[in-house]
């Protein structure tokens, strides 16, 4: 409304010293051409030419912005021979192909309390012909993700084509979705960094490849010590107990007990004491248990020989009913507290049925800062008999997160996987651990 009132009261004039130009510049202002440029002292100028080259729309905006925007369409008095325009309201010239220039003067008193007064001085202006170039983004691969651009225009996803001025440098950013990773660029970009920059000196096409992945989480438990490694590489647990693999990858795990310990078996996605081979068709969890070696039983001392005496025939008694063995985790009910590898707090509450009813975790790593708190008295997720849990969710500012881990009777550990946090591009994988209060 303010702009409409201001424009109704504003007047403007353009005063220019026109220059004679050789006729070879005629092609530079053919019908359909658009020129954009700057006004000296601040502001923008746009020229749109149509009608066989003799209809000119001239738009000038001074440094104050929209309140000082002036538009004039000139239909006559355009000098086609000398390629210049000069009327009572507009003046300028085309000194070389693809270039336009002149002088202008804004004239408006402003409206007290409503609009500022525009600069009434005389300003030069210059503009360059726009040559459009298209940028097309195509996505490939088994995974999912989006590609965005700076300057804005590409949001692929939904908008995968944009027109930019010739010579524009456009930076593309790839953002993989949860359970996907960015595998690299093709076309006018190359490499596996999540950002690439392309200069549009011509029409260009860029391909972004996303690959579906699944997460393997390994935990080590027991009173002994040892490590677990993987083929293909990625797991070295001990220190690195989580890794993403391409969907369908077969991962072989090897358990190596420390001195003074023995490997007693796998649980989770593997069992027994032999080789562990996991097909990553979905997220998988594996536990390796290491214990001290068993003490050998002493041999009984021989007793003196004696004449055997006949033994009475024993009366058979009924076999006792076996008592079921408790699950490896037992009852985990209570509150568990710990921290992430960066020292940020983690809290988990477990009910009498080994269901997680509440958890809270945070992380702080540079610009990647946030806290997630989730609760439900009826249970968020069930801890399985091997101590594993895996719970996923999403919230504003995130595409998704997955909170997973493993419990023993007194300790807990696991990983937090955050995908697509708005202030932290890409995935964040944070390990955590703690104890029962």
PDB file of C-alpha atoms in Angstrom, residues 219-357:
ATOM      1  CA  UNK A 219      29.138 -54.235  20.945  1.00  0.00           C
ATOM      2  CA  UNK A 220      31.726 -55.982  23.110  1.00  0.00           C
ATOM      3  CA  UNK A 221      30.635 -57.356  26.504  1.00  0.00           C
ATOM      4  CA  UNK A 222      31.781 -59.736  29.232  1.00  0.00           C
ATOM      5  CA  UNK A 223      34.433 -59.516  31.951  1.00  0.00           C
ATOM      6  CA  UNK A 224      37.263 -60.352  29.557  1.00  0.00           C
ATOM      7  CA  UNK A 225      38.744 -58.212  26.803  1.00  0.00           C
ATOM      8  CA  UNK A 226      38.993 -58.323  23.023  1.00  0.00           C
ATOM      9  CA  UNK A 227      38.276 -56.588  19.719  1.00  0.00           C
ATOM     10  CA  UNK A 228      36.104 -57.153  16.644  1.00  0.00           C
ATOM     11  CA  UNK A 229      37.197 -56.234  13.102  1.00  0.00           C
ATOM     12  CA  UNK A 230      35.402 -56.440   9.767  1.00  0.00           C
ATOM     13  CA  UNK A 231      35.897 -57.280   6.101  1.00  0.00           C
ATOM     14  CA  UNK A 232      35.184 -54.957   4.253  1.00  0.00           C
ATOM     15  CA  UNK A 233      36.875 -52.566   6.677  1.00  0.00           C
ATOM     16  CA  UNK A 234      34.927 -50.143   8.841  1.00  0.00           C
ATOM     17  CA  UNK A 235      34.526 -51.951  12.179  1.00  0.00           C
ATOM     18  CA  UNK A 236      37.443 -51.906  14.650  1.00  0.00           C
ATOM     19  CA  UNK A 237      35.627 -52.363  17.971  1.00  0.00           C
ATOM     20  CA  UNK A 238      37.379 -51.443  20.535  1.00  0.00           C
ATOM     21  CA  UNK A 239      37.248 -47.924  19.250  1.00  0.00           C
ATOM     22  CA  UNK A 240      35.029 -47.871  16.136  1.00  0.00           C
ATOM     23  CA  UNK A 241      31.918 -50.010  16.660  1.00  0.00           C
ATOM     24  CA  UNK A 242      29.499 -48.619  14.039  1.00  0.00           C
ATOM     25  CA  UNK A 243      29.660 -48.399  10.257  1.00  0.00           C
ATOM     26  CA  UNK A 244      27.331 -47.868   7.285  1.00  0.00           C
ATOM     27  CA  UNK A 245      27.584 -50.276   4.354  1.00  0.00           C
ATOM     28  CA  UNK A 246      25.946 -50.345   0.945  1.00  0.00           C
ATOM     29  CA  UNK A 247      22.647 -52.211   1.135  1.00  0.00           C
ATOM     30  CA  UNK A 248      23.187 -55.925   0.444  1.00  0.00           C
ATOM     31  CA  UNK A 249      26.898 -55.944   1.394  1.00  0.00           C
ATOM     32  CA  UNK A 250      28.100 -59.120   3.143  1.00  0.00           C
ATOM     33  CA  UNK A 251      30.261 -58.184   6.155  1.00  0.00           C
ATOM     34  CA  UNK A 252      32.486 -60.771   7.865  1.00  0.00           C
ATOM     35  CA  UNK A 253      33.338 -60.118  11.528  1.00  0.00           C
ATOM     36  CA  UNK A 254      36.369 -61.532  13.343  1.00  0.00           C
ATOM     37  CA  UNK A 255      36.632 -61.687  17.152  1.00  0.00           C
ATOM     38  CA  UNK A 256      40.154 -61.439  18.642  1.00  0.00           C
ATOM     39  CA  UNK A 257      40.434 -62.040  22.401  1.00  0.00           C
ATOM     40  CA  UNK A 258      43.027 -60.120  24.418  1.00  0.00           C
ATOM     41  CA  UNK A 259      45.760 -61.883  26.369  1.00  0.00           C
ATOM     42  CA  UNK A 260      44.196 -63.662  29.332  1.00  0.00           C
ATOM     43  CA  UNK A 261      40.711 -63.762  27.730  1.00  0.00           C
ATOM     44  CA  UNK A 262      38.743 -66.138  25.535  1.00  0.00           C
ATOM     45  CA  UNK A 263      36.002 -65.475  23.016  1.00  0.00           C
ATOM     46  CA  UNK A 264      32.832 -67.213  24.216  1.00  0.00           C
ATOM     47  CA  UNK A 265      30.392 -66.461  21.412  1.00  0.00           C
ATOM     48  CA  UNK A 266      28.249 -64.168  19.258  1.00  0.00           C
ATOM     49  CA  UNK A 267      24.713 -62.928  19.842  1.00  0.00           C
ATOM     50  CA  UNK A 268      22.353 -60.632  17.957  1.00  0.00           C
ATOM     51  CA  UNK A 269      22.607 -61.114  14.173  1.00  0.00           C
ATOM     52  CA  UNK A 270      25.221 -63.886  14.666  1.00  0.00           C
ATOM     53  CA  UNK A 271      25.413 -66.915  16.974  1.00  0.00           C
ATOM     54  CA  UNK A 272      27.871 -69.581  18.026  1.00  0.00           C
ATOM     55  CA  UNK A 273      31.649 -69.224  18.255  1.00  0.00           C
ATOM     56  CA  UNK A 274      32.580 -69.641  14.592  1.00  0.00           C
ATOM     57  CA  UNK A 275      32.689 -67.166  11.748  1.00  0.00           C
ATOM     58  CA  UNK A 276      30.148 -64.312  11.767  1.00  0.00           C
ATOM     59  CA  UNK A 277      28.842 -63.255   8.339  1.00  0.00           C
ATOM     60  CA  UNK A 278      26.131 -60.562   8.166  1.00  0.00           C
ATOM     61  CA  UNK A 279      24.123 -59.569   5.089  1.00  0.00           C
ATOM     62  CA  UNK A 280      23.284 -55.866   5.307  1.00  0.00           C
ATOM     63  CA  UNK A 281      19.747 -56.012   3.908  1.00  0.00           C
ATOM     64  CA  UNK A 282      18.655 -53.994   6.980  1.00  0.00           C
ATOM     65  CA  UNK A 283      20.282 -52.392  10.040  1.00  0.00           C
ATOM     66  CA  UNK A 284      22.035 -55.092  12.078  1.00  0.00           C
ATOM     67  CA  UNK A 285      23.375 -55.459  15.658  1.00  0.00           C
ATOM     68  CA  UNK A 286      26.006 -57.960  16.785  1.00  0.00           C
ATOM     69  CA  UNK A 287      27.462 -58.642  20.277  1.00  0.00           C
ATOM     70  CA  UNK A 288      30.796 -60.364  20.930  1.00  0.00           C
ATOM     71  CA  UNK A 289      31.409 -61.738  24.451  1.00  0.00           C
ATOM     72  CA  UNK A 290      34.875 -62.162  25.966  1.00  0.00           C
ATOM     73  CA  UNK A 291      35.486 -63.812  29.349  1.00  0.00           C
ATOM     74  CA  UNK A 292      38.512 -64.901  31.420  1.00  0.00           C
ATOM     75  CA  UNK A 293      39.492 -68.544  30.819  1.00  0.00           C
ATOM     76  CA  UNK A 294      37.869 -71.100  33.123  1.00  0.00           C
ATOM     77  CA  UNK A 295      40.011 -72.459  35.970  1.00  0.00           C
ATOM     78  CA  UNK A 296      40.766 -76.189  35.445  1.00  0.00           C
ATOM     79  CA  UNK A 297      39.079 -78.518  37.985  1.00  0.00           C
ATOM     80  CA  UNK A 298      41.579 -80.347  40.293  1.00  0.00           C
ATOM     81  CA  UNK A 299      41.912 -84.127  39.713  1.00  0.00           C
ATOM     82  CA  UNK A 300      40.456 -86.191  42.605  1.00  0.00           C
ATOM     83  CA  UNK A 301      42.982 -88.127  44.769  1.00  0.00           C
ATOM     84  CA  UNK A 302      42.728 -91.907  44.466  1.00  0.00           C
ATOM     85  CA  UNK A 303      41.129 -93.658  47.452  1.00  0.00           C
ATOM     86  CA  UNK A 304      42.473 -96.921  48.964  1.00  0.00           C
ATOM     87  CA  UNK A 305      41.188-100.104  47.435  1.00  0.00           C
ATOM     88  CA  UNK A 306      38.487-101.859  49.339  1.00  0.00           C
ATOM     89  CA  UNK A 307      36.408-104.884  48.747  1.00  0.00           C
ATOM     90  CA  UNK A 308      33.302-103.810  47.024  1.00  0.00           C
ATOM     91  CA  UNK A 309      30.096-104.365  48.810  1.00  0.00           C
ATOM     92  CA  UNK A 310      26.871-104.811  46.990  1.00  0.00           C
ATOM     93  CA  UNK A 311      24.974-101.579  46.572  1.00  0.00           C
ATOM     94  CA  UNK A 312      21.251-101.475  47.136  1.00  0.00           C
ATOM     95  CA  UNK A 313      19.205-100.861  44.086  1.00  0.00           C
ATOM     96  CA  UNK A 314      18.320 -97.133  44.150  1.00  0.00           C
ATOM     97  CA  UNK A 315      14.725 -96.145  44.159  1.00  0.00           C
ATOM     98  CA  UNK A 316      14.044 -93.863  41.127  1.00  0.00           C
ATOM     99  CA  UNK A 317      12.838 -90.398  41.961  1.00  0.00           C
ATOM    100  CA  UNK A 318      11.027 -88.010  39.652  1.00  0.00           C
ATOM    101  CA  UNK A 319      13.199 -85.513  37.754  1.00  0.00           C
ATOM    102  CA  UNK A 320      12.794 -81.935  38.959  1.00  0.00           C
ATOM    103  CA  UNK A 321      11.109 -79.500  36.573  1.00  0.00           C
ATOM    104  CA  UNK A 322      13.875 -77.271  35.069  1.00  0.00           C
ATOM    105  CA  UNK A 323      13.722 -73.584  35.899  1.00  0.00           C
ATOM    106  CA  UNK A 324      13.902 -71.347  32.807  1.00  0.00           C
ATOM    107  CA  UNK A 325      17.151 -69.384  32.514  1.00  0.00           C
ATOM    108  CA  UNK A 326      16.804 -65.617  32.738  1.00  0.00           C
ATOM    109  CA  UNK A 327      17.537 -63.552  29.641  1.00  0.00           C
ATOM    110  CA  UNK A 328      21.139 -62.327  29.266  1.00  0.00           C
ATOM    111  CA  UNK A 329      20.081 -58.852  30.336  1.00  0.00           C
ATOM    112  CA  UNK A 330      17.820 -59.736  33.270  1.00  0.00           C
ATOM    113  CA  UNK A 331      15.703 -56.886  34.586  1.00  0.00           C
ATOM    114  CA  UNK A 332      16.957 -53.497  33.378  1.00  0.00           C
ATOM    115  CA  UNK A 333      14.282 -51.417  35.121  1.00  0.00           C
ATOM    116  CA  UNK A 334      15.520 -48.083  36.364  1.00  0.00           C
ATOM    117  CA  UNK A 335      17.272 -44.936  35.200  1.00  0.00           C
ATOM    118  CA  UNK A 336      20.521 -45.112  33.235  1.00  0.00           C
ATOM    119  CA  UNK A 337      22.800 -42.127  32.757  1.00  0.00           C
ATOM    120  CA  UNK A 338      25.931 -41.520  30.732  1.00  0.00           C
ATOM    121  CA  UNK A 339      27.422 -39.255  28.095  1.00  0.00           C
ATOM    122  CA  UNK A 340      28.377 -39.049  24.431  1.00  0.00           C
ATOM    123  CA  UNK A 341      31.964 -39.139  23.217  1.00  0.00           C
ATOM    124  CA  UNK A 342      31.907 -35.310  23.292  1.00  0.00           C
ATOM    125  CA  UNK A 343      30.800 -35.314  26.939  1.00  0.00           C
ATOM    126  CA  UNK A 344      27.156 -34.356  26.384  1.00  0.00           C
ATOM    127  CA  UNK A 345      24.584 -36.032  28.682  1.00  0.00           C
ATOM    128  CA  UNK A 346      22.531 -39.153  27.861  1.00  0.00           C
ATOM    129  CA  UNK A 347      19.614 -40.410  30.035  1.00  0.00           C
ATOM    130  CA  UNK A 348      17.407 -43.493  29.493  1.00  0.00           C
ATOM    131  CA  UNK A 349      14.499 -44.771  31.631  1.00  0.00           C
ATOM    132  CA  UNK A 350      13.492 -48.484  31.438  1.00  0.00           C
ATOM    133  CA  UNK A 351      10.276 -49.967  32.892  1.00  0.00           C
ATOM    134  CA  UNK A 352       9.666 -53.394  34.471  1.00  0.00           C
ATOM    135  CA  UNK A 353       9.061 -54.980  31.064  1.00  0.00           C
ATOM    136  CA  UNK A 354      12.454 -53.807  29.729  1.00  0.00           C
ATOM    137  CA  UNK A 355      10.800 -51.144  27.603  1.00  0.00           C
ATOM    138  CA  UNK A 356      12.464 -47.755  27.124  1.00  0.00           C
ATOM    139  CA  UNK A 357       9.880 -45.155  28.166  1.00  0.00           C
TER     140      UNK A 357
END
